[in-house]
Coordinates of C-alpha atoms in Angstrom, one line a residue:
X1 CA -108.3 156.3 7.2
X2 CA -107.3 159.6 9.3
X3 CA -105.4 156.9 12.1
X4 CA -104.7 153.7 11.4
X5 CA -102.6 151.5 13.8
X6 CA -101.1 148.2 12.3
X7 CA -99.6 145.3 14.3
X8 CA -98.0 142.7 12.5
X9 CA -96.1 139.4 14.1
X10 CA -94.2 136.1 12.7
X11 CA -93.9 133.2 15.5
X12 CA -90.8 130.8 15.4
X13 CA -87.1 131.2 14.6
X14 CA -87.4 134.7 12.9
X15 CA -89.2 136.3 15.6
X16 CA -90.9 139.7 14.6
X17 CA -93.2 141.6 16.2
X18 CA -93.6 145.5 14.8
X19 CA -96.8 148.0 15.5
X20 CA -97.1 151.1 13.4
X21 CA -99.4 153.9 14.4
X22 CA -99.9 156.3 11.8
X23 CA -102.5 160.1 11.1
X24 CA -102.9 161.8 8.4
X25 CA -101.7 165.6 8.8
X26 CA -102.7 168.3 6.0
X27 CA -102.3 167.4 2.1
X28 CA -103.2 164.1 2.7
X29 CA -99.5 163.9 4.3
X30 CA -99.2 161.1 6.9
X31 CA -97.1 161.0 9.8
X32 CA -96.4 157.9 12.3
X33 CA -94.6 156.0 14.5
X34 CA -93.2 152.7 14.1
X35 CA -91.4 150.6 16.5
X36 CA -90.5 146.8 15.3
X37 CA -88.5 143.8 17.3
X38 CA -86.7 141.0 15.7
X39 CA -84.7 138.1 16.9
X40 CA -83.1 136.3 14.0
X41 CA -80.7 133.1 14.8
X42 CA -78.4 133.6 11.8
X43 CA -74.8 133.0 10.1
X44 CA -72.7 135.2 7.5
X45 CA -70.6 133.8 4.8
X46 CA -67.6 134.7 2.9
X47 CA -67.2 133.0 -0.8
X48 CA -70.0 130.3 0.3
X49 CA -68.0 129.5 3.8
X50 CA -69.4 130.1 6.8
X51 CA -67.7 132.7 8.6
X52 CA -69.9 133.9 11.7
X53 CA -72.7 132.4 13.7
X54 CA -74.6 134.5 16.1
X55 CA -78.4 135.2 17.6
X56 CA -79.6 139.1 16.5
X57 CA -81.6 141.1 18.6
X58 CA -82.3 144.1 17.0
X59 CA -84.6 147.2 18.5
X60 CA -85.4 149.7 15.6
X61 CA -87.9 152.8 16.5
X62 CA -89.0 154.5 13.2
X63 CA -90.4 158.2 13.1
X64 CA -91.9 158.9 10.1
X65 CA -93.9 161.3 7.5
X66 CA -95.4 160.2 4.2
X67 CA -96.5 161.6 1.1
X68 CA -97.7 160.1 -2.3
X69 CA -97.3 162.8 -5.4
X70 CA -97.5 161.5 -8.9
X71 CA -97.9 157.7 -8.0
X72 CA -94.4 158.1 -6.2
X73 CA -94.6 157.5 -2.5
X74 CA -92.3 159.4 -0.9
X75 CA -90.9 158.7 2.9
X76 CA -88.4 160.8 5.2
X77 CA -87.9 160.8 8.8
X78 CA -85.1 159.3 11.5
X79 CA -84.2 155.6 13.1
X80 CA -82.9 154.7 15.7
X81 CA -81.3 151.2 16.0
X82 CA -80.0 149.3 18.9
X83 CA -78.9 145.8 17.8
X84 CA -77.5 143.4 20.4
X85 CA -75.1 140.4 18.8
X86 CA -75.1 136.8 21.5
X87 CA -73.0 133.9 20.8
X88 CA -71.0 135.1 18.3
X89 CA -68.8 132.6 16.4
X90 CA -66.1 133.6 14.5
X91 CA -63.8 131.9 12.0
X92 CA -60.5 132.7 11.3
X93 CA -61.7 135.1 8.5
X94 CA -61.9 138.5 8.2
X95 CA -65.4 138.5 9.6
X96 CA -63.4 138.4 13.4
X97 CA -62.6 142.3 12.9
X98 CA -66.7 143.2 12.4
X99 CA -67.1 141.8 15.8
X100 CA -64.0 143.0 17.4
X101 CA -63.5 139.7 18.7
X102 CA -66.4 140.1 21.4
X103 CA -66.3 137.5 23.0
X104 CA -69.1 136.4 22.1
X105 CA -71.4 139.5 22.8
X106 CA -71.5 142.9 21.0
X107 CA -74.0 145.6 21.0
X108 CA -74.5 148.9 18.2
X109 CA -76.6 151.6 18.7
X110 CA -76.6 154.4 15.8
X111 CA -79.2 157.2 14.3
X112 CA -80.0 157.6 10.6
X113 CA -81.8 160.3 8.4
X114 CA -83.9 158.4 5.6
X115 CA -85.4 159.3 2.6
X116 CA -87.4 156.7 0.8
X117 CA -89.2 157.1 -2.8
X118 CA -91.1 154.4 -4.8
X119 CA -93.1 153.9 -7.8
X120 CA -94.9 150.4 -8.4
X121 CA -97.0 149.5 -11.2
X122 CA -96.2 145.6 -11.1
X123 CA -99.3 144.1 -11.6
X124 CA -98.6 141.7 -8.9
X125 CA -95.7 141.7 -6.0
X126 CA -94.8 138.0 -6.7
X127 CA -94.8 136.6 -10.2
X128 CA -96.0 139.8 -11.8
X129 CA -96.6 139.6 -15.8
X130 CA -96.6 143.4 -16.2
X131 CA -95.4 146.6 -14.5
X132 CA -92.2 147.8 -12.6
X133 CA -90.8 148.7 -9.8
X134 CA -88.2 151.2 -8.6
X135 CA -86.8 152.3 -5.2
X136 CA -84.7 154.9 -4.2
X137 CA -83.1 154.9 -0.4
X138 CA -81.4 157.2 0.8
X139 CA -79.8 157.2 4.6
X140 CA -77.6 159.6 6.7
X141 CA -75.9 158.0 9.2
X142 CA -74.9 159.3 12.5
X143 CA -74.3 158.0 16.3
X144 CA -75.7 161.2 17.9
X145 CA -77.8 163.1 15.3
X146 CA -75.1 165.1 13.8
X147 CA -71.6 163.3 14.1
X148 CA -70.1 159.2 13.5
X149 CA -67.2 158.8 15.3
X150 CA -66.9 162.2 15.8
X151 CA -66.5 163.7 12.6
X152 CA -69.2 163.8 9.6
X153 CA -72.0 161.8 8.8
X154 CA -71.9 158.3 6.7
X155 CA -74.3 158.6 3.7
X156 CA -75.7 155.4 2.3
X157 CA -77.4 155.2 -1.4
X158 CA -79.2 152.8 -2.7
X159 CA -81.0 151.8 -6.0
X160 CA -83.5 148.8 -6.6
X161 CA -85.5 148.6 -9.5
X162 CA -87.4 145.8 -11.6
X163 CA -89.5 145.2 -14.6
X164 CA -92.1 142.8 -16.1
X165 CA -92.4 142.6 -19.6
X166 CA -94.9 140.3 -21.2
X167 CA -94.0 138.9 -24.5
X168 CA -97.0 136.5 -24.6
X169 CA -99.8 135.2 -22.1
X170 CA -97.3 132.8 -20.9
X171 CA -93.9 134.4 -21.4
X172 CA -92.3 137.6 -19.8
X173 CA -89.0 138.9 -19.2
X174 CA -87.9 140.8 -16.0
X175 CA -84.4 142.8 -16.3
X176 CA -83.5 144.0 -12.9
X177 CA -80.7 146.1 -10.8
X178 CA -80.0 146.5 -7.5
X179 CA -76.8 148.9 -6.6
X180 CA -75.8 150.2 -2.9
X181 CA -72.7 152.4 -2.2
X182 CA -71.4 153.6 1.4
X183 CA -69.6 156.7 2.0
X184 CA -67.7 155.7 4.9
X185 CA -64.5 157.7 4.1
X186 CA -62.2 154.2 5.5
X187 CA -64.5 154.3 8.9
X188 CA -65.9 151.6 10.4
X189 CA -69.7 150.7 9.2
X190 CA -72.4 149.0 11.8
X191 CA -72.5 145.4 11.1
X192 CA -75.7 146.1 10.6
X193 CA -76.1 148.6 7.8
X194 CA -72.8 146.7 5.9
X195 CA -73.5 145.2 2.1
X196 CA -75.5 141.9 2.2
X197 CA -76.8 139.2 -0.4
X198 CA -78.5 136.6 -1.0
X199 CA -81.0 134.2 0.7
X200 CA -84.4 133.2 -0.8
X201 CA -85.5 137.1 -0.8
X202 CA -85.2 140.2 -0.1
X203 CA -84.9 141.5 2.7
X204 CA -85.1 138.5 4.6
X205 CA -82.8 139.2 7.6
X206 CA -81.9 143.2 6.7
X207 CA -84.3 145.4 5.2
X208 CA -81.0 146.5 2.3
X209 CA -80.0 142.6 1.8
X210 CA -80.4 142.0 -1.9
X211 CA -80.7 138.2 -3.6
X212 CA -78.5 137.1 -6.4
X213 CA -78.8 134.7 -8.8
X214 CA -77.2 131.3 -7.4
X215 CA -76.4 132.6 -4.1
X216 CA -78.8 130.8 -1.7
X217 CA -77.4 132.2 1.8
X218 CA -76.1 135.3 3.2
X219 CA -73.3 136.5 2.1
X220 CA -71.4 139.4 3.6
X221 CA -69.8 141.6 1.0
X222 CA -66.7 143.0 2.3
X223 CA -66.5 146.4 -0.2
X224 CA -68.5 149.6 -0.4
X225 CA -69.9 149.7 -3.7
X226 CA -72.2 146.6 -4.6
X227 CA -74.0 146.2 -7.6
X228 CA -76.2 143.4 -9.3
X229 CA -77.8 142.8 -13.2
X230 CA -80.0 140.5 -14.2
X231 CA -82.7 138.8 -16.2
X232 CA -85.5 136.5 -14.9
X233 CA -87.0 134.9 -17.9
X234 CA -90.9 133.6 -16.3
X235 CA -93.0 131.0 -18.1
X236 CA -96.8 130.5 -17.4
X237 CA -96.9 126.3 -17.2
X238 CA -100.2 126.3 -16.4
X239 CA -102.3 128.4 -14.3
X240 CA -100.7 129.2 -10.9
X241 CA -97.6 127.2 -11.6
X242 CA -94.5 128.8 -13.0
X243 CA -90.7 128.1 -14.5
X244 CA -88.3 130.8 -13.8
X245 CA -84.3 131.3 -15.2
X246 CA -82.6 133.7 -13.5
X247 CA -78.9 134.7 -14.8
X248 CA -77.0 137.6 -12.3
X249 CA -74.0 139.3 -12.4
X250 CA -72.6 141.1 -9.1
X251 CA -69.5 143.8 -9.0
X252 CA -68.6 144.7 -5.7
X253 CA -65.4 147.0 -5.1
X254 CA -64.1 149.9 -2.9
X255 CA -62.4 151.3 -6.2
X256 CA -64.8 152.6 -9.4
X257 CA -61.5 151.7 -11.3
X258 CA -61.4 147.9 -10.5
X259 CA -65.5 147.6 -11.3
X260 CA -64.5 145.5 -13.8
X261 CA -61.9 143.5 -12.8
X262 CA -62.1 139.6 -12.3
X263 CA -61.6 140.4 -8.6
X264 CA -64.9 142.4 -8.4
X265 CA -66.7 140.6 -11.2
X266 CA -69.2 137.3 -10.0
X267 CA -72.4 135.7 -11.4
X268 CA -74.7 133.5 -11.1
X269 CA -77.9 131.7 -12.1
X270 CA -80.9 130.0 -10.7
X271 CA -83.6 127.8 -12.4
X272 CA -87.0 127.6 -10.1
X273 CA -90.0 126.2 -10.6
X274 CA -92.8 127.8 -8.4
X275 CA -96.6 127.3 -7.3
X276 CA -98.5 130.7 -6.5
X277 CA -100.6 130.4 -3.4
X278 CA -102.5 132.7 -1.1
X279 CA -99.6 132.2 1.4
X280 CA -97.1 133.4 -0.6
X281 CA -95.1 131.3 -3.7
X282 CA -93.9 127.7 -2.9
X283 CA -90.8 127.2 -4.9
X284 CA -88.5 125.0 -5.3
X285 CA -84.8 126.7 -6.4
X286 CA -81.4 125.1 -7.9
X287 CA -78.9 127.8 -7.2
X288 CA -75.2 127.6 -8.7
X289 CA -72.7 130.5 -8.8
X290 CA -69.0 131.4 -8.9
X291 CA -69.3 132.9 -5.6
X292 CA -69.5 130.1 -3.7
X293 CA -68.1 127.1 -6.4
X294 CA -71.0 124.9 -5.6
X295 CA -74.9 123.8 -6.3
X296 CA -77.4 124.7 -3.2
X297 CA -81.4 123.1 -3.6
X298 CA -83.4 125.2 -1.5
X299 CA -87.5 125.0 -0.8
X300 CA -89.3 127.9 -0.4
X301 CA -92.7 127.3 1.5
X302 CA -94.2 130.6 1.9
X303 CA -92.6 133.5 3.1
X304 CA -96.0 135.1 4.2
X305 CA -95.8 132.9 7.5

């Protein structure tokens, strides 16, 4: 289409509400605008404890150009984010110095340069058989365009890529990694743009927040440099209905040579059994990691609501 404008909304405690207007320009380029609202009730933990409760409003206006060339989509442009923290609670942890001890209110605003790329050939987005998956993000943050904190900008990197490999009708294997490193040179980083994982998927309260084997909640990683490997082994029960093993294993460090000490070293694993639907996958998940030193049951009931 030479203009397409998309609106998109979820009702209830994850409130989001994004329209996207978009035009093609010449090569088949396309070029748009995107502004998206969210207003996400939501908690951070440390090591499987709680650590801070607080409502998110975040504001994120997203100008962007887009180009596909050799099956790999390519995306560039600049955000700006304006995210506004209410009823913060804080334990005695060192979550309390990410809020500045607010007082129970904190706001960020800050700029970023992005560049996206992504292949997909997964035959499916959930359950796939066959295929993979790789992104590569790439973001330049600033507070005013050119500067943070008055001195150069804070470049963010990150890698995320899976695969599906079938060894039968029924069987398949999916190997995957997920790294993120920040630049930030000792600074501080926006709560917002800091390393994250876990939860039921990706993504699911910030767009870089990774899962992890065995991890069922949010867990704020307090280093740099986070990586995660893994293997999903997927079963075909019968028709739509599914029995996943996933094993993980997480480094996370502000030092290359402490990657793999037992300080930076976790893992984790998850068995699943799961129902494909036109909603999305109903699953329910048994996680258990080393993380948090204890078993979570969660239900997943669609995340297409």
């Amino acid at each position: 289409y030479a203009t397409l404008l998309i609106t998109e909304a979820r009702l209830g405690e994850r409130f989001d509400i994004s329209s996207d207007f978009s035009t093609k320009s010449f090569a088949n380029q396309r070029v748009g605008f995107k502004y998206r609202f969210q207003r996400h009730s939501m908690g951070y933990r440390q090591n499987g404890k709680k650590c801070a409760d607080f409502d998110m409003f975040s504001n994120n206006f997203n100008l962007y150009a887009k180009q596909e060339w050799h099956s790999v989509q390519y995306t560039f442009g600049v955000n700006y984010t304006h995210n506004i923290y209410e009823d913060l609670l804080t334990g005695n942890t060192a979550s309390s110095t990410y809020f500045n001890d607010a007082g129970g209110h904190l706001t960020e605003n800050f700029f970023s340069y992005f560049l996206k790329s992504e292949f997909n050939s997964l035959d499916r987005q959930n359950l796939p058989q066959r295929g993979q998956k790789v992104e590569v993000y790439a973001d330049i943050l600033t507070d005013n365009l050119y500067q943070y904190e008055g001195t150069s900008p804070i470049p963010v990197v990150s890698l995320d890529w899976m695969g599906a490999i079938a060894l039968s009708d029924k069987l398949n294997l999916q190997p995957h990694l997920y790294a993120r490193t920040i630049w930030n040179n000792g600074r501080k980083t926006p709560i917002a743009m800091k390393n994250v994982m876990g939860g039921l998927f990706k993504g699911m309260h910030f767009a870089h927040q990774a899962t992890m084997a065995g991890v069922s909640r949010m867990e704020m990683i307090d280093t740099n440099a986070l990586g995660i490997f893994g293997l999903t082994t997927q079963y075909n029960v019968y028709r739509n209905h599914f029995a996943l093993l996933t094993a993980d294993v997480c480094a996370h460090t502000d030092s290359f040579e402490d990657i793999l000490s037992s300080n930076s070293l976790n893992w984790g694993i998850r068995a699943s059994y799961s129902v494909r639907t036109p909603i999305g996958p109903l699953s329910l998940d048994l996680h258990w990691s080393d993380l948090t030193k204890k078993a979570a049951l969660t239900i997943n009931a669609g995340y297409y609501f």
